[in-house]
Coordinates of C-alpha atoms in Angstrom, one line a residue:
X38 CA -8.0 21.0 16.6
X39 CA -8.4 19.7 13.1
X40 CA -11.8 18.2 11.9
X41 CA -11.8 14.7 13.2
X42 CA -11.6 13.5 10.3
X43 CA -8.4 14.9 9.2
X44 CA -6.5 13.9 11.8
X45 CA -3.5 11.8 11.9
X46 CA -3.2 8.8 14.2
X47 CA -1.3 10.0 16.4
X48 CA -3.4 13.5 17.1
X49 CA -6.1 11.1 17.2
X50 CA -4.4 9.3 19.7
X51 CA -3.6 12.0 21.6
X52 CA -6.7 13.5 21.5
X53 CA -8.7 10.2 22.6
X54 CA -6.7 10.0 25.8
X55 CA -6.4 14.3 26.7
X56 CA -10.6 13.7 26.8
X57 CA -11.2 16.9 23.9
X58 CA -12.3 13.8 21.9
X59 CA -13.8 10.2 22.1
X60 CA -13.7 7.2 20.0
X61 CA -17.9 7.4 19.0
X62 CA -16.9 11.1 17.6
X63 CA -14.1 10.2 15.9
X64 CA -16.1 7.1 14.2
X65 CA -19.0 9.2 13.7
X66 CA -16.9 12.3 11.5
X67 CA -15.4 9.5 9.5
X68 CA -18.9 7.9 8.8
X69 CA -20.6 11.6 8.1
X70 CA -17.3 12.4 5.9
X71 CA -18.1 8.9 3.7
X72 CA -21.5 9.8 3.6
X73 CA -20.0 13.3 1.8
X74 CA -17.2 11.6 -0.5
X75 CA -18.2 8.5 -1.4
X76 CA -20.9 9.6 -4.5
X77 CA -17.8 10.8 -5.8
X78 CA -15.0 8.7 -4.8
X79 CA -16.7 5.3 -4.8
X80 CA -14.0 4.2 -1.8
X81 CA -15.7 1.4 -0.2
X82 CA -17.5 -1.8 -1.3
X83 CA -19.1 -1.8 1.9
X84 CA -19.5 0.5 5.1
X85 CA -19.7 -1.1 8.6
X86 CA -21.5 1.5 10.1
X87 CA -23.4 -0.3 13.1
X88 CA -20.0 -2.3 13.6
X89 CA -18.0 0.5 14.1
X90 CA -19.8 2.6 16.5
X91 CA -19.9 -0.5 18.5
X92 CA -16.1 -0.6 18.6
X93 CA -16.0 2.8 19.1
X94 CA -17.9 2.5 22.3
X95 CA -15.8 -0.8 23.6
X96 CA -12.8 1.8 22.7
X97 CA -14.2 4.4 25.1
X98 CA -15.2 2.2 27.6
X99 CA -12.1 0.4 27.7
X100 CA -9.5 3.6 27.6
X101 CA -12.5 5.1 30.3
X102 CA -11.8 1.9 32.2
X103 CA -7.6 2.1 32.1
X104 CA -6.9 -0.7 29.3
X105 CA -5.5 1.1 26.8
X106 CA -4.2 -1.3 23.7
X107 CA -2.1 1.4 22.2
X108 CA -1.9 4.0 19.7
X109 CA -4.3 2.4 17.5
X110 CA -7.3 2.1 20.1
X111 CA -10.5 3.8 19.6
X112 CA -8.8 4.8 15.6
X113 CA -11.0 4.4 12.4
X114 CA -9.8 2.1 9.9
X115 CA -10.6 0.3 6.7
X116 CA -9.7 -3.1 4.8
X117 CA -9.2 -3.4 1.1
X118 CA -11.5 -5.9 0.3
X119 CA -9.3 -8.6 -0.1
X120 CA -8.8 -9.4 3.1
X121 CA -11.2 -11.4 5.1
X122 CA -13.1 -10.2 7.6
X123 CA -15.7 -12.5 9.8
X124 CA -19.1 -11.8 9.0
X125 CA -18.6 -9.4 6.9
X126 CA -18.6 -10.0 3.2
X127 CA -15.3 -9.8 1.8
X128 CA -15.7 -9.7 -2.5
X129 CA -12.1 -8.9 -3.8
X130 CA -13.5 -7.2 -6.0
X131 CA -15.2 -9.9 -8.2
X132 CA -19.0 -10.7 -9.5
X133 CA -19.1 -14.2 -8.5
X134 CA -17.6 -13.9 -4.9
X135 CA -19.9 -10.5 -4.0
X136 CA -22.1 -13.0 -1.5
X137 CA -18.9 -14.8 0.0
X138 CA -19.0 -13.8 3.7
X139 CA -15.8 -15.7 5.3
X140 CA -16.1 -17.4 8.9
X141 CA -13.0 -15.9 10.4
X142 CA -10.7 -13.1 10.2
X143 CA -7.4 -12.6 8.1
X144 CA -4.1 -12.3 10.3
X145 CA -4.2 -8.8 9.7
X146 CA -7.9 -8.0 10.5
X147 CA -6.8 -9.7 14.0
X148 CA -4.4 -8.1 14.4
X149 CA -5.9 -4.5 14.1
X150 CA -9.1 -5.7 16.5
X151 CA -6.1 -7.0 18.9
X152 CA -5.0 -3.0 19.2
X153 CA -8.5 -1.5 19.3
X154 CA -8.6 -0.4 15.9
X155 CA -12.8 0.1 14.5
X156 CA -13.4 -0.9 11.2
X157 CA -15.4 1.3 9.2
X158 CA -15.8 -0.7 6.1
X159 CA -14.0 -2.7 3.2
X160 CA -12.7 -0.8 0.3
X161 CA -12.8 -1.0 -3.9
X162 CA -9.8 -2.2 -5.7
X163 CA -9.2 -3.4 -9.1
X164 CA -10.8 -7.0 -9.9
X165 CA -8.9 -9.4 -7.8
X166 CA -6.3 -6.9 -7.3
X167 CA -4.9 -7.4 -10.7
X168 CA -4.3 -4.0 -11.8
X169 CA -3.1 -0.5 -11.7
X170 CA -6.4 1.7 -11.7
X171 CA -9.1 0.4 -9.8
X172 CA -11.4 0.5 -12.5
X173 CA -13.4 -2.1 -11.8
X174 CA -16.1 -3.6 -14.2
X175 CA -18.6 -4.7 -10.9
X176 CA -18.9 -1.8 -8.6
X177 CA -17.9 1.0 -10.4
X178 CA -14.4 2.9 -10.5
X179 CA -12.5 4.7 -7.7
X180 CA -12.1 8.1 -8.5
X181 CA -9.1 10.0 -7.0
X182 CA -10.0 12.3 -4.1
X183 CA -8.1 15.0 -6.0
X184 CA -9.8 15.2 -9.4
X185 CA -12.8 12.5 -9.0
X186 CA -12.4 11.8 -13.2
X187 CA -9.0 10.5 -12.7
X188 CA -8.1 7.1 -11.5
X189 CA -7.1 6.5 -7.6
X190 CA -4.4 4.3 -8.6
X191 CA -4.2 0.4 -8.3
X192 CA -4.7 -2.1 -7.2
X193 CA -5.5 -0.8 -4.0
X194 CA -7.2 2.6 -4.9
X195 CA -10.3 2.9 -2.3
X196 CA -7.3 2.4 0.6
X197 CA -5.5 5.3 -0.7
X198 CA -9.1 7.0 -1.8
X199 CA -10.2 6.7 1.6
X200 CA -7.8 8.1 3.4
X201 CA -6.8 11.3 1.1
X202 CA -10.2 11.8 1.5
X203 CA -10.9 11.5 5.2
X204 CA -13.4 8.9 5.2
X205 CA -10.5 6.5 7.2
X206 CA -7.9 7.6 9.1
X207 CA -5.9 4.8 7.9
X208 CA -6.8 1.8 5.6
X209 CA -4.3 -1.6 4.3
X210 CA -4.2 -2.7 1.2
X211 CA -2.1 -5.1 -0.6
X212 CA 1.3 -4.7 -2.9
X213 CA 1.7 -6.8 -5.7
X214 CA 3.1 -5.3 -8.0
X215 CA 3.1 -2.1 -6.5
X216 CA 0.0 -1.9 -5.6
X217 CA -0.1 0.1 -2.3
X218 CA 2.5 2.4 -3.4
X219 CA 0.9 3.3 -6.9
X220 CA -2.2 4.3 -5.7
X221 CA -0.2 6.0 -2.6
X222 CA 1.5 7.9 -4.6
X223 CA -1.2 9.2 -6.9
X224 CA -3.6 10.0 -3.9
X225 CA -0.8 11.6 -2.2
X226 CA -0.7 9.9 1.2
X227 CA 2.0 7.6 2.7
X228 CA 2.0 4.1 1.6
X229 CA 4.3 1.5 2.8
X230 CA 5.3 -2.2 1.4
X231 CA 6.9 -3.9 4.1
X232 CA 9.7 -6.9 3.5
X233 CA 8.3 -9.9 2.1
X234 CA 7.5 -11.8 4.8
X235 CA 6.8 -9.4 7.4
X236 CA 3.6 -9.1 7.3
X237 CA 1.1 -12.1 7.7
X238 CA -1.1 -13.0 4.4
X239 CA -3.4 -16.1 5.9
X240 CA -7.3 -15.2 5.4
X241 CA -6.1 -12.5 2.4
X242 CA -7.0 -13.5 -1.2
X243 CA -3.8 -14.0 -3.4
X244 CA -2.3 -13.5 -6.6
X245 CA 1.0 -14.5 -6.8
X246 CA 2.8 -16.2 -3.2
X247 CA 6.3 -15.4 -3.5
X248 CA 5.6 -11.6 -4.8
X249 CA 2.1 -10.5 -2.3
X250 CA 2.5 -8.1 0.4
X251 CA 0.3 -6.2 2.9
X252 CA 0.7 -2.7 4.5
X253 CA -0.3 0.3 5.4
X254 CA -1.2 3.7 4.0
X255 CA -1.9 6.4 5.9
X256 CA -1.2 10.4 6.4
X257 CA 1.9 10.5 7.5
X258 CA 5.4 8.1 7.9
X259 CA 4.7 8.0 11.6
X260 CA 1.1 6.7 10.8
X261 CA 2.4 4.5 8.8
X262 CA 5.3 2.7 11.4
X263 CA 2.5 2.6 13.9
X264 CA 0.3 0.4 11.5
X265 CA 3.3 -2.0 10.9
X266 CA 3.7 -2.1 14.9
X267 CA 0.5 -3.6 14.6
X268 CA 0.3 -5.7 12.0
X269 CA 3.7 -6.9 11.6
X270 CA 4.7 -10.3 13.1
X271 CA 4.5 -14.4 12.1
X272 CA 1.8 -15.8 11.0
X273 CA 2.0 -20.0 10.8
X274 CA -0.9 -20.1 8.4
X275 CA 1.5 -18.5 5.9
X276 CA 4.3 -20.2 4.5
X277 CA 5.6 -17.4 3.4
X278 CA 6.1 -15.7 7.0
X279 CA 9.6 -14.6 8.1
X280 CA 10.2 -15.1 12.0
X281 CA 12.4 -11.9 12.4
X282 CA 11.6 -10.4 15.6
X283 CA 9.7 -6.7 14.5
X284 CA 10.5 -4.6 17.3
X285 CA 9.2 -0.7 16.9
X286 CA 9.3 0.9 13.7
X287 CA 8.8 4.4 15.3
X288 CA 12.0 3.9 17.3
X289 CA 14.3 5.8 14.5
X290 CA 11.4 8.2 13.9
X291 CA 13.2 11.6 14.2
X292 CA 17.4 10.4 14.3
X293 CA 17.3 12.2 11.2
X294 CA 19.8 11.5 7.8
X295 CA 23.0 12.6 8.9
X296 CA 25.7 10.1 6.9
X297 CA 23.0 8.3 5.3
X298 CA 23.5 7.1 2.0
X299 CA 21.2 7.5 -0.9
X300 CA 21.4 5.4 -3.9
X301 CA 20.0 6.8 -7.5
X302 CA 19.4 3.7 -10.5
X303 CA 18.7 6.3 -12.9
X304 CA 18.7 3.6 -15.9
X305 CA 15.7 1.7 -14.1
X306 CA 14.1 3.8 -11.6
X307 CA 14.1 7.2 -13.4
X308 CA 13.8 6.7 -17.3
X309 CA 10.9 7.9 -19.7
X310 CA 9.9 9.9 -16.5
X311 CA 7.3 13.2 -16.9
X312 CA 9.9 16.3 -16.6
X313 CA 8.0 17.5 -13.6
X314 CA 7.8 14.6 -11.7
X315 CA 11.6 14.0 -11.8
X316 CA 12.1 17.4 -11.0
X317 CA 9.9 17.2 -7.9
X318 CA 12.0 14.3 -6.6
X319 CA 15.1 15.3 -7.8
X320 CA 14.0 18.2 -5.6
X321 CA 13.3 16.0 -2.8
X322 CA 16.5 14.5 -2.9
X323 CA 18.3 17.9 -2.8
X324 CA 16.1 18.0 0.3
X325 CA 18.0 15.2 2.1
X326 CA 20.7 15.9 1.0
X327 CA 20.4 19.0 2.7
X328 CA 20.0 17.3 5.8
X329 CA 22.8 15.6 5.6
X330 CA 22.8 12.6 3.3
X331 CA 25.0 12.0 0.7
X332 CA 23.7 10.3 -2.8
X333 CA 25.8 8.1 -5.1
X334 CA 24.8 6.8 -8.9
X335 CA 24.1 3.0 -7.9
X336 CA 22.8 0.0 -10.9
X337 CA 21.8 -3.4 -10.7
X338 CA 22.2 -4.6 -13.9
X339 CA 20.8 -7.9 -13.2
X340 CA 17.5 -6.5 -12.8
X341 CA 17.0 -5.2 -15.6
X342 CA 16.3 -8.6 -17.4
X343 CA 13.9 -9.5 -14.3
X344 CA 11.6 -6.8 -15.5
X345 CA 9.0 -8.7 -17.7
X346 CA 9.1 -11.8 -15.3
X347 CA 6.2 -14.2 -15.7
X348 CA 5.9 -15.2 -11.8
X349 CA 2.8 -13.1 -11.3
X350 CA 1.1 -13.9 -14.0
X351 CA 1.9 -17.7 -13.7
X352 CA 0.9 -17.9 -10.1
X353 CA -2.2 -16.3 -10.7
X354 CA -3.2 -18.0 -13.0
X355 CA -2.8 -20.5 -10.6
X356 CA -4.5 -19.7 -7.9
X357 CA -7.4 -18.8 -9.9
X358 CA -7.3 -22.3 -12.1
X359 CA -10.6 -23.4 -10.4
X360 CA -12.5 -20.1 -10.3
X361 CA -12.0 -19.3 -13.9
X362 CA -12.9 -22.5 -15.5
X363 CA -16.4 -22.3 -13.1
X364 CA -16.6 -18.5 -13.7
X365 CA -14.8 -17.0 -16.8
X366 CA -17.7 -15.1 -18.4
X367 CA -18.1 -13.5 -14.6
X368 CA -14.5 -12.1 -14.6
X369 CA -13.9 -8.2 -16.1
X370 CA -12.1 -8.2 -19.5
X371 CA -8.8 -7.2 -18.1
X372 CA -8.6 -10.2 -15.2
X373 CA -9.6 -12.4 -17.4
X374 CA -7.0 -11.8 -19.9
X375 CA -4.1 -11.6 -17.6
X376 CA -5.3 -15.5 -15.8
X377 CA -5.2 -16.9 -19.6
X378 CA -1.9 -15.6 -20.2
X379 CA -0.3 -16.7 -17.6
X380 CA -2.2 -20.4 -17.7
X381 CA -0.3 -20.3 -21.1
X382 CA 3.1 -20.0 -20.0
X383 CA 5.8 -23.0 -19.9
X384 CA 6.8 -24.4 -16.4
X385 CA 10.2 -23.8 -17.9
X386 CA 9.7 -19.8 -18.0
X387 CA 8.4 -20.0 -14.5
X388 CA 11.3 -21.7 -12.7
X389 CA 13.9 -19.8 -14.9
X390 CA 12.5 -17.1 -13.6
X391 CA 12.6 -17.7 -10.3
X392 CA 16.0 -18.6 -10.6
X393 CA 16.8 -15.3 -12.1
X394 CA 15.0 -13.7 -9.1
X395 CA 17.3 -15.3 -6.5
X396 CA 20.2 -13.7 -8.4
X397 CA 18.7 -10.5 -8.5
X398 CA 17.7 -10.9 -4.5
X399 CA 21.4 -11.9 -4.1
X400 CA 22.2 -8.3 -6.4
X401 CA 20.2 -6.0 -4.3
X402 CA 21.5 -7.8 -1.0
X403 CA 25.0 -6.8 -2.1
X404 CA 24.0 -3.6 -3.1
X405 CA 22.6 -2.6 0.3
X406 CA 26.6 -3.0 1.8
X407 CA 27.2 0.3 0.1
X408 CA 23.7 2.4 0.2
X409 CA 21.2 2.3 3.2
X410 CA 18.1 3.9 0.9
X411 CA 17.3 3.4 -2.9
X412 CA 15.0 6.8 -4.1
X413 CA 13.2 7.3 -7.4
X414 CA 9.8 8.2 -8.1
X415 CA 6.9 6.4 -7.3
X416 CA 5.4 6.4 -10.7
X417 CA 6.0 8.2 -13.9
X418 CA 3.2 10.0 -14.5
X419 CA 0.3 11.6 -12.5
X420 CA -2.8 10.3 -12.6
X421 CA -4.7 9.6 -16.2
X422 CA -8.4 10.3 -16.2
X423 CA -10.7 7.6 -15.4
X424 CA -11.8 7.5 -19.4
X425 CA -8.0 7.0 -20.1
X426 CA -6.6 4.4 -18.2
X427 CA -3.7 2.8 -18.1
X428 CA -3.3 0.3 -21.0
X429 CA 0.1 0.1 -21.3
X430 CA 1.2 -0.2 -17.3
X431 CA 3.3 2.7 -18.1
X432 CA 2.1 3.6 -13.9
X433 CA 3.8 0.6 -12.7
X434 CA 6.8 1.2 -14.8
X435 CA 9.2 1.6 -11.4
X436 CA 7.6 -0.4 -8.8
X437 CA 7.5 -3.6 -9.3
X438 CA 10.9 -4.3 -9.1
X439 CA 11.0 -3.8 -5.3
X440 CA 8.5 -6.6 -5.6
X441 CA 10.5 -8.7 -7.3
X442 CA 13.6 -7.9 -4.6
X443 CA 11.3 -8.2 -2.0
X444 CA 12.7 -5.1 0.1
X445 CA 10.9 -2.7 2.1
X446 CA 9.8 0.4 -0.1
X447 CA 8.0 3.5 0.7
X448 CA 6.1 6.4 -1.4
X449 CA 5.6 9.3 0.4
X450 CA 4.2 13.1 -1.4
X451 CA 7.3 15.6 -2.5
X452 CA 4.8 17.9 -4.6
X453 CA 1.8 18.8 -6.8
X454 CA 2.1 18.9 -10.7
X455 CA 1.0 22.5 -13.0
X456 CA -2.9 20.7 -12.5
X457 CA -2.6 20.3 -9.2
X458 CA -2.5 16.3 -8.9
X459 CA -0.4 14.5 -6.2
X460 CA 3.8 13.6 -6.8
X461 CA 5.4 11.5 -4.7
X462 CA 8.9 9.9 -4.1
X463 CA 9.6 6.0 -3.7
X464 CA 12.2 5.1 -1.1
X465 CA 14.0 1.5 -0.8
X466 CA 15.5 -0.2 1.8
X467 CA 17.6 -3.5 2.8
X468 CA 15.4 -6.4 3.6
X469 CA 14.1 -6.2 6.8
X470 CA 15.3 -2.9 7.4
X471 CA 11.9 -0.9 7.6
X472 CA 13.6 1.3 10.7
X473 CA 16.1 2.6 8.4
X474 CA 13.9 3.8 5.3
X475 CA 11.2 5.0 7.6
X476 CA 13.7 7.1 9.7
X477 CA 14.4 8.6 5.8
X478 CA 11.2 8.8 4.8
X479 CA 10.1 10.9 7.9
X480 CA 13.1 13.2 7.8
X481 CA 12.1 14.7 4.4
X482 CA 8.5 14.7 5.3
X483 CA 9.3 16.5 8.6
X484 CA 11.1 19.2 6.1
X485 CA 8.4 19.7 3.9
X486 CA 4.4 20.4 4.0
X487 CA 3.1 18.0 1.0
X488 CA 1.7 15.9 3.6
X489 CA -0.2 18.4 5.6
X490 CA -2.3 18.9 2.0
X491 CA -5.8 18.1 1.3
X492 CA -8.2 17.4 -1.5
X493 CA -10.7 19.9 -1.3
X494 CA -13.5 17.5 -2.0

């Protein structure tokens, strides 16, 4: 067997119930591989040590007993530190809220204690989840488990951290802007934006309502649909909640791509791209296509104008109206600039956007009658260094568009640049159709090894 701690969730799993492993062991790995990481990686905000192997031994006892909650029971996971957690302090990633300890649980956090999961800490991100390289000015940056001097991506960059590292065996974050995907992607694990909508956000600090998202990231695809079995659903606390029934996301798991049809934007999704990055995913498109898929040249021409939309901006500056006339001087440089920019543009801007947006929703719905997966790459680049950053987004060139669609989108590793840092491929799919572009996703993964890598850290 793999170290503990390198384990997917479903050898985990499968280990916890076969008796070669129990739920305090796997807990206690993951804590003794933070203890190893984190002075270089800076993952987590804070560690829930004492918490965990408390759930760990409820897990043992339980499965021991015959109640076992599922696939997630007795499994190690982490929050990004934006979602709220009982008891627990819960910071997003701010000065002034480092002491805010909320009363009860997000949806999510629920959720994961509903199917057994342990928590083993909450995790760095950029400030208020506001950008794409979880630099962050109040507890240092996250450096990427493959070269600690680069960045981990962002917003959510100790979720990806953590688990390319080991020190979780899965973690959620929160996508923006692409912000589970981005960091995903440059950590080289699997990380998964669900539909808008199909995932709860009550008890999760926000930046912009109509655009903010929760999921998973994790080892592998599979990893990842279990985490959306268990977190997906309707919460009433958020308005914007979608009823759709959620079914099993693993159900499509291994049906492979025979007839599926992949569609290629090249004009938005793969321009200005790094030559070996596009090679690597026009590599792992040969890869499907191999398996059966076909691939046709697709545009949505509408969406090109949506690019620079102001809804993010405007809504948080919103949200964070009250906050940043108490605390401005507490915010980092780059927050702070972002919430007065967007306090500064018209209501007019705002709602023509949003009108714009239902057009392109409309666009991309239509689209979707003729393709069944949208591929590019995750991001154009591999990660900068930590002392470089990212001061012209060029990272979140690609993804925010599937933010703006609100689709279901996917990165998953397709290969490793001349310096050895992480590549990985974005997949699309039609709104609510997570089955489908998991059922892609996993095909290619299951025809490659990217995912079976590890930092050596």
């Amino acid at each position: 067997m793999s170290e503990p701690h390198d384990l997917t969730i479903r050898e985990a799993a499968t280990a916890l119930r076969d008796g070669s492993l129990t739920a305090a062991a796997l807990t206690d790995a993951v804590l003794a591989r933070a203890a190893v990481t984190e002075p270089a990686i800076n993952a987590y905000i804070t560690l829930t040590a004492d918490l965990a192997r408390q759930q760990a031994a409820n897990a043992d006892e339980e499965l021991r007993a015959g109640r076992d909650r599922g696939p997630l029971h007795g499994i190690p996971v982490a929050l990004k530190d934006i979602i709220d957690t009982a008891g627990i302090p819960t910071t997003a990633g701010s000065d002034f809220l480092r002491d805010r300890v909320p009363q009860s649980d997000a949806f999510v956090t629920r959720k994961l204690y509903d199917a057994g999961a342990v928590l083993v800490g909450k995790l760095n991100l950029h400030e208020f989840a506001m950008s794409t390289t979880s630099i962050n000015p109040h507890y240092g940056p996250v450096g990427n488990p493959w070269d600690p001097a680069r960045v981990a991506g962002g917003s959510s960059g100790g979720s990806a951290a953590a688990v390319a590292a080991g020190s979780a065996l899965a973690t959620l974050g929160s996508d923006t802007g692409g912000s589970v995907r981005l960091p995903a992607a440059l950590c080289g694990v699997v990380g998964l934006k669900p539909t808008y909508g199909r995932v709860g956000r009550s008890g999760v600090v926000m930046i912009s309502w109509s655009l903010d998202h929760v999921g998973p990231l994790t080892r592998t695809v599979e990893d990842a649909a279990l985490m959306l079995n268990a977190i997906a659903g309707y919460d009433p606390n958020d308005g914007g909640s979608a009823e759709d029934p959620a079914g099993d996301f693993t159900r499509d798991l291994g049906r492979g791509v025979e007839g599926l049809r992949i569609g290629i934007a090249r004009k938005l999704f793969w321009s200005r791209c790094d030559p070996e990055i596009e090679a690597a995913c026009e590599a792992a498109i040969d890869v499907l296509r191999g398996l059966g898929a076909t691939v046709h040249e697709v545009d949505l021409p509408l969406l090109h104008g949506a690019r620079r939309t102001p809804i993010l901006a405007v809504e948080a500056a919103a949200y964070h109206s009250t906050w940043l006339r108490q605390h401005a001087d507490r915010y980092g440089d780059d927050a702070r600039s972002l919430l007065e920019a967007g306090a500064l543009i018209p209501g007019t801007a705002y709602v023509q956007a949003q009108r714009l947006r239902t057009k392109v929703i409309d666009e991309t719905r239509a689209l979707f009658n003729t393709i069944d997966v949208l591929a590019s790459p995750t991001s154009p680049v591999v990660a900068p260094t930590i002392e470089a950053g990212d001061p012209k987004f060029v990272l979140a060139r690609y993804i925010m568009d599937f933010n703006v669609t609100a689709i279901p989108a996917i990165s998953i590793p397709c290969g490793f640049s001349g310096n050895d840092l992480p590549i990985s491929l974005m997949l699309g799919g039609r709104h609510f159709g997570e089955s489908a572009l998991l059922r892609a996703a996993h095909a290619y993964e299951q025809a490659t090894d990217w995912h079976r890598r590890r930092p050596s850290l």
